[in-house]
PDB file of C-alpha atoms in Angstrom:
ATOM      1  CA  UNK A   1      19.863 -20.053  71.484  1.00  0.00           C
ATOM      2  CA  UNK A   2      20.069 -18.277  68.327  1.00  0.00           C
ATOM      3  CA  UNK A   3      20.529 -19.712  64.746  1.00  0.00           C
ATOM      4  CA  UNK A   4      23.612 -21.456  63.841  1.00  0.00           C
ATOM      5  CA  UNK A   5      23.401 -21.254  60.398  1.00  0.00           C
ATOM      6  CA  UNK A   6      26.270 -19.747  58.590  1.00  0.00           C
ATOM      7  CA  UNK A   7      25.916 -16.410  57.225  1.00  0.00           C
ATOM      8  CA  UNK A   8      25.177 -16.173  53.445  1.00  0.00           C
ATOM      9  CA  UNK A   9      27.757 -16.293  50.967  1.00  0.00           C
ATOM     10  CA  UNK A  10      29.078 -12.811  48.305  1.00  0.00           C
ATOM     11  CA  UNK A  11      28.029 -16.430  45.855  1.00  0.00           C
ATOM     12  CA  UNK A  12      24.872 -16.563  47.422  1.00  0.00           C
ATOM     13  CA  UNK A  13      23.615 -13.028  47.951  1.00  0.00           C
ATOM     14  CA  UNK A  14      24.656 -12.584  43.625  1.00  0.00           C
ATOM     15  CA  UNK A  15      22.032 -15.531  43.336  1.00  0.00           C
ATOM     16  CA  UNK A  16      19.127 -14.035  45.313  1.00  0.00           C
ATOM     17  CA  UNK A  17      19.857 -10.603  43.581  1.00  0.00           C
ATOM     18  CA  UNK A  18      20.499 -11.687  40.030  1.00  0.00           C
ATOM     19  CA  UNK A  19      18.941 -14.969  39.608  1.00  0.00           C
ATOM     20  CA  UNK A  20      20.609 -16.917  36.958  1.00  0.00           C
ATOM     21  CA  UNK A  21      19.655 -20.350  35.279  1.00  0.00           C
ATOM     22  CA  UNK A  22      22.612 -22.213  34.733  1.00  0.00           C
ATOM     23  CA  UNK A  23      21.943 -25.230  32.119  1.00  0.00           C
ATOM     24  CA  UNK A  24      22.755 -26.872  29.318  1.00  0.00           C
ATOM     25  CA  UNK A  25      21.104 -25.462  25.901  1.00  0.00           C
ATOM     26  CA  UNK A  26      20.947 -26.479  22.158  1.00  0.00           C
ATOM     27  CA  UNK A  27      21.455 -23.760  19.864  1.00  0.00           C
ATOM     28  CA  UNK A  28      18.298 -24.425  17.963  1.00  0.00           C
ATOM     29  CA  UNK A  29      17.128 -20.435  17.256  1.00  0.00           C
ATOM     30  CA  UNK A  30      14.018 -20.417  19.319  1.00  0.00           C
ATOM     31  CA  UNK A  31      15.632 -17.931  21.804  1.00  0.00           C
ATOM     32  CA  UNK A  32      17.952 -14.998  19.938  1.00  0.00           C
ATOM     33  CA  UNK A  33      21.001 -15.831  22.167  1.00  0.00           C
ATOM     34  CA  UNK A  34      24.160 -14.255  22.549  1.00  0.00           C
ATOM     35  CA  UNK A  35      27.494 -15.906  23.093  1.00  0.00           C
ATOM     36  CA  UNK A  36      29.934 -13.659  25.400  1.00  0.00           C
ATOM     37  CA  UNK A  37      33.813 -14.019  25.622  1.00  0.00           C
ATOM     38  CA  UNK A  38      36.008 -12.836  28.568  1.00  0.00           C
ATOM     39  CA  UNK A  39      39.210 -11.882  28.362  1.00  0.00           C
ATOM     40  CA  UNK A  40      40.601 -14.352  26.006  1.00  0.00           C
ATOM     41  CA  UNK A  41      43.728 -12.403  25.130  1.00  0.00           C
ATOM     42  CA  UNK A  42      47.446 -13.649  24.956  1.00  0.00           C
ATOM     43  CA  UNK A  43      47.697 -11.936  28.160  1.00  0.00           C
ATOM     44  CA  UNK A  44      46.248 -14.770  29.792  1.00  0.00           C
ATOM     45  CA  UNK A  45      46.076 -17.187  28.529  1.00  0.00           C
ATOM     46  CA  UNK A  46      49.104 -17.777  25.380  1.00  0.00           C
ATOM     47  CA  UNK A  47      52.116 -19.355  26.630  1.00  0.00           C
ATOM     48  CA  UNK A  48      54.889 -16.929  27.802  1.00  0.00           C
ATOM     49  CA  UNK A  49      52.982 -13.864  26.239  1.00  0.00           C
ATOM     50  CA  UNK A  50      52.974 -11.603  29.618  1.00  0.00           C
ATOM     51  CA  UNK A  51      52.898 -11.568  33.716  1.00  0.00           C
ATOM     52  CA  UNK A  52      49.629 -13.163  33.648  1.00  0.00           C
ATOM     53  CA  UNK A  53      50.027 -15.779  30.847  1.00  0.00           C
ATOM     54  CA  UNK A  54      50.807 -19.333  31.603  1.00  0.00           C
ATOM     55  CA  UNK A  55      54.394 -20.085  31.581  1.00  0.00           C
ATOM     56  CA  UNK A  56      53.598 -23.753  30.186  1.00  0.00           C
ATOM     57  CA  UNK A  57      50.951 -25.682  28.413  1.00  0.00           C
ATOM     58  CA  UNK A  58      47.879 -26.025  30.383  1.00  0.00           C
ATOM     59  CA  UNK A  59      45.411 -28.796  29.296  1.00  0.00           C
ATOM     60  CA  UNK A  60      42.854 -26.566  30.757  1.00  0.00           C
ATOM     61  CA  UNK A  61      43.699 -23.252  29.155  1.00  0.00           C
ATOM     62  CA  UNK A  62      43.859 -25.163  25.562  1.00  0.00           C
ATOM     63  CA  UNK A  63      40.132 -26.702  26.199  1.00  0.00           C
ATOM     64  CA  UNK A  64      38.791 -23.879  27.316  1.00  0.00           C
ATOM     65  CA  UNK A  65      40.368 -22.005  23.662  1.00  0.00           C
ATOM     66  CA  UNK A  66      39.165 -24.870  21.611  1.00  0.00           C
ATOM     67  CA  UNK A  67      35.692 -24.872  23.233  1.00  0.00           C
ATOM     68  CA  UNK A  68      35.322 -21.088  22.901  1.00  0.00           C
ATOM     69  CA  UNK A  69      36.832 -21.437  18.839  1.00  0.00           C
ATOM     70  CA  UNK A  70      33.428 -24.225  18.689  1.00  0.00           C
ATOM     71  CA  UNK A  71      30.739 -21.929  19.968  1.00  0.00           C
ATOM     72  CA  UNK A  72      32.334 -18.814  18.144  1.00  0.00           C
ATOM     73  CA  UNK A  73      32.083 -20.840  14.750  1.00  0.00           C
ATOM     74  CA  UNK A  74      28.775 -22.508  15.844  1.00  0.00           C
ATOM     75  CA  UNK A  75      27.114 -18.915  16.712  1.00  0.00           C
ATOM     76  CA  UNK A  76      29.233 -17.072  13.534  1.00  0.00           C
ATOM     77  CA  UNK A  77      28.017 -19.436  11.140  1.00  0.00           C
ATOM     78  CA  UNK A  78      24.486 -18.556  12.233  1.00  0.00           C
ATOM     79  CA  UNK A  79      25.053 -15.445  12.077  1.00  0.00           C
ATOM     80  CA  UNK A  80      24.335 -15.011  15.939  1.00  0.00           C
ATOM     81  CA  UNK A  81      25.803 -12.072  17.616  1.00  0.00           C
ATOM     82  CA  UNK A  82      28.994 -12.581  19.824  1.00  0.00           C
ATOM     83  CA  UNK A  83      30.423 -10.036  22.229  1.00  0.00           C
ATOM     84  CA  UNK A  84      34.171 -10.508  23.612  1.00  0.00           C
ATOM     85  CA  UNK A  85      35.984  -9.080  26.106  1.00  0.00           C
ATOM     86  CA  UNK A  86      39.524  -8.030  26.088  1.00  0.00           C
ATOM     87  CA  UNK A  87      41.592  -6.929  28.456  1.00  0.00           C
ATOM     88  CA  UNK A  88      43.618  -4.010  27.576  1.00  0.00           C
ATOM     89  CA  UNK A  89      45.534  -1.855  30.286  1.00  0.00           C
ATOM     90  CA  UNK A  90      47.427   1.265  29.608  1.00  0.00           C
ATOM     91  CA  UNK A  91      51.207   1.252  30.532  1.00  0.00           C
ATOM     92  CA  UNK A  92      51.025   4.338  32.603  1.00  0.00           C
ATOM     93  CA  UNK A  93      47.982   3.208  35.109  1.00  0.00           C
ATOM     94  CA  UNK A  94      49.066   0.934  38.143  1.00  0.00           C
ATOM     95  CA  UNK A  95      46.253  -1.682  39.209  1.00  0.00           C
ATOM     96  CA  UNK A  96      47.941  -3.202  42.032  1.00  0.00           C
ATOM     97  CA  UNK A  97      47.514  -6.043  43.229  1.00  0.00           C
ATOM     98  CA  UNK A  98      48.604  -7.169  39.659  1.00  0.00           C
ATOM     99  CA  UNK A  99      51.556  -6.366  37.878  1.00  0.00           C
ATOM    100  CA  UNK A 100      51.329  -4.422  34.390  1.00  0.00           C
ATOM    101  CA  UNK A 101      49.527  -6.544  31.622  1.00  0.00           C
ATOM    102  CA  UNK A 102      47.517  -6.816  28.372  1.00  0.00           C
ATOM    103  CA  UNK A 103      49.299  -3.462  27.889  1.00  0.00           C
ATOM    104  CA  UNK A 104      47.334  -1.554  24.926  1.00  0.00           C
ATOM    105  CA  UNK A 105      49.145  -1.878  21.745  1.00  0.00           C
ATOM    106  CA  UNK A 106      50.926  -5.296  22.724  1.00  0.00           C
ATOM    107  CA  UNK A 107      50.359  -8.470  21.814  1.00  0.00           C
ATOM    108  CA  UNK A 108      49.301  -9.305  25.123  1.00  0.00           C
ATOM    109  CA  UNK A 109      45.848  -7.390  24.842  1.00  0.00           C
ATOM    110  CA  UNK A 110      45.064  -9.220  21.542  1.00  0.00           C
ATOM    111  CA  UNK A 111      42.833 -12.424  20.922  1.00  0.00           C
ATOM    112  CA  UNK A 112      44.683 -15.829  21.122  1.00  0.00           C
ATOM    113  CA  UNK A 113      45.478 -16.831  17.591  1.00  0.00           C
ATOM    114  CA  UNK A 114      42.500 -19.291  17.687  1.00  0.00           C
ATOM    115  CA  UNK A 115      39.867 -16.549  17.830  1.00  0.00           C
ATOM    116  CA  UNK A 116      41.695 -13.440  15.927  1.00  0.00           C
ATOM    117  CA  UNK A 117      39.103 -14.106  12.796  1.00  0.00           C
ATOM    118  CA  UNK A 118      36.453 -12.869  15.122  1.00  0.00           C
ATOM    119  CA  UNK A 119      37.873  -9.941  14.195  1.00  0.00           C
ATOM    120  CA  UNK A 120      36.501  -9.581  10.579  1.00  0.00           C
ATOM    121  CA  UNK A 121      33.207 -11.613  11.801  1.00  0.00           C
ATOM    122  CA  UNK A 122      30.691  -8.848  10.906  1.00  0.00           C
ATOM    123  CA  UNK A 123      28.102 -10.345  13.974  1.00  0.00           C
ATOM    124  CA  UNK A 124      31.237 -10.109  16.583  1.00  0.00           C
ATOM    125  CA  UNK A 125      31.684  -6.972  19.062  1.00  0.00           C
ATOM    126  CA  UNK A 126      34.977  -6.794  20.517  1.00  0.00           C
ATOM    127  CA  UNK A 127      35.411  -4.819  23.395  1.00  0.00           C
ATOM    128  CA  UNK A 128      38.995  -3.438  24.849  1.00  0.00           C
ATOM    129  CA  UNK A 129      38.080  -2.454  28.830  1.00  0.00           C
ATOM    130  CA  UNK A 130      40.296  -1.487  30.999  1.00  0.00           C
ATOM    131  CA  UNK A 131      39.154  -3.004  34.778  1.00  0.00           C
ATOM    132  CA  UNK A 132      38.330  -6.258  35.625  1.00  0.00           C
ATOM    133  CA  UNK A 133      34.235  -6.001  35.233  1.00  0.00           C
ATOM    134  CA  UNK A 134      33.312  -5.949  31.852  1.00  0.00           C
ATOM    135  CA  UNK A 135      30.117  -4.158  32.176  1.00  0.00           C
ATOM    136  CA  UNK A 136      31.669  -1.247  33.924  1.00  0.00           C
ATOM    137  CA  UNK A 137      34.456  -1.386  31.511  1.00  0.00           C
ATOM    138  CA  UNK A 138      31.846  -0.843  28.586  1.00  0.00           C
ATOM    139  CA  UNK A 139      30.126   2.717  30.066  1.00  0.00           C
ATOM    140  CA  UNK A 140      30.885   5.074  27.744  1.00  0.00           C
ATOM    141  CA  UNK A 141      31.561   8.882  28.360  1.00  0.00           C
ATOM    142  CA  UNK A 142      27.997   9.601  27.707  1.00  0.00           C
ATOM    143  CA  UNK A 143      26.745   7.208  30.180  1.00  0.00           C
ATOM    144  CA  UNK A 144      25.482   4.759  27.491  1.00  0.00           C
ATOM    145  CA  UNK A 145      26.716   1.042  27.993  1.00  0.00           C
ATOM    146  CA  UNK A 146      27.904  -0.924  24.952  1.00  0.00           C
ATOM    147  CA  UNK A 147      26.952  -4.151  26.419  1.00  0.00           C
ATOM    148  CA  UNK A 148      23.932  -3.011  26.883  1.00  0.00           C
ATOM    149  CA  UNK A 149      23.468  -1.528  23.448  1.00  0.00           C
ATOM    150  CA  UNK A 150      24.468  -4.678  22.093  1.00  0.00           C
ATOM    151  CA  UNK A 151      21.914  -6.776  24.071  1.00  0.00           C
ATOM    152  CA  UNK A 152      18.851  -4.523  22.810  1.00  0.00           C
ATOM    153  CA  UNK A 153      20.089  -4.463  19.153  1.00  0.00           C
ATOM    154  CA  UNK A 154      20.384  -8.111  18.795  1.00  0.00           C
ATOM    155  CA  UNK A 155      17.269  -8.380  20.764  1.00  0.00           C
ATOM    156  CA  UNK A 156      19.201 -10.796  22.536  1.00  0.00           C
ATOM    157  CA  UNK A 157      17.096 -13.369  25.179  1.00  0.00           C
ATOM    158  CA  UNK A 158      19.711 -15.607  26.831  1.00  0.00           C
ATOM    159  CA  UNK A 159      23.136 -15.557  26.832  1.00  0.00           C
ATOM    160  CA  UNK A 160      25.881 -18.225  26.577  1.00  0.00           C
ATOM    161  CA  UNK A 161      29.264 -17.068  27.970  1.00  0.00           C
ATOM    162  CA  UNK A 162      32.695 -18.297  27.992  1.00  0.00           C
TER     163      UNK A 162
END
């Protein structure tokens, strides 16, 4: 009879493709790290603020902000590079299955409260895409990648995201 193991995982094909060390690191500046954001926006996570946001406090949600406010001050005040992600959607482009959000220009597609000082953190890249991958969402027209870019520059050697 043949082999009954179960067929590999989308989880566990990523893995053997891009392996990835997931572990627990003190920020001591031996390695030039990078911390990287996702999507932290109103849009998803500010009470009420849009389709997507919760529509009540979530314990979860508000550790998750105050962990990612810790390592943004902890990296800032090292002046270690950061790189966030924000959703941002124009109104006139459907993306079914999900319903219009993070709409550019609304508050939606802005960082929660707790983070907006990354915006005049001169060592913090924010990034408006418009599709659920970040990477893809940071090709420019020339075929350049501002991720990318932003890895090399910092010389960055790990990366901490959040």
């Amino acid at each position: 009879m043949g082999d009954m193991a179960s067929p590999p995982t989308g989880i566990d094909l990523l893995k053997t493709e891009l392996p990835v060390d997931q572990e627990a690191f003190v920020l001591n500046g031996d390695v030039k790290t990078g911390l990287v954001m996702v999507d932290l926006v109103n849009g998803f996570c500010t009470v009420g603020a849009g389709n997507l946001a919760p529509m009540q406090p979530d314990k979860q949600i508000s550790g998750m902000i105050e962990e990612s406010v810790r390592l943004a001050r902890a990296f800032c005040d090292k002046k270690w590079p950061v790189f966030a992600f924000l959703d941002t959607h124009h109104r006139d482009v459907p993306e079914p299955p999900y319903p219009p959000h993070c709409i550019a220009g609304t508050d939606e597609a802005n960082l929660v409260p707790e983070l907006q000082w990354l915006e005049n953190e001169a060592n913090a890249t924010l990034r408006r895409k418009d599709c659920i991958d970040g990477f893809i969402g940071c090709v420019e027209k020339d075929g350049s990648n501002m991720f990318v870019d932003w890895v090399v520059n910092n010389q960055i050697q790990a990366v901490s995201s959040f």
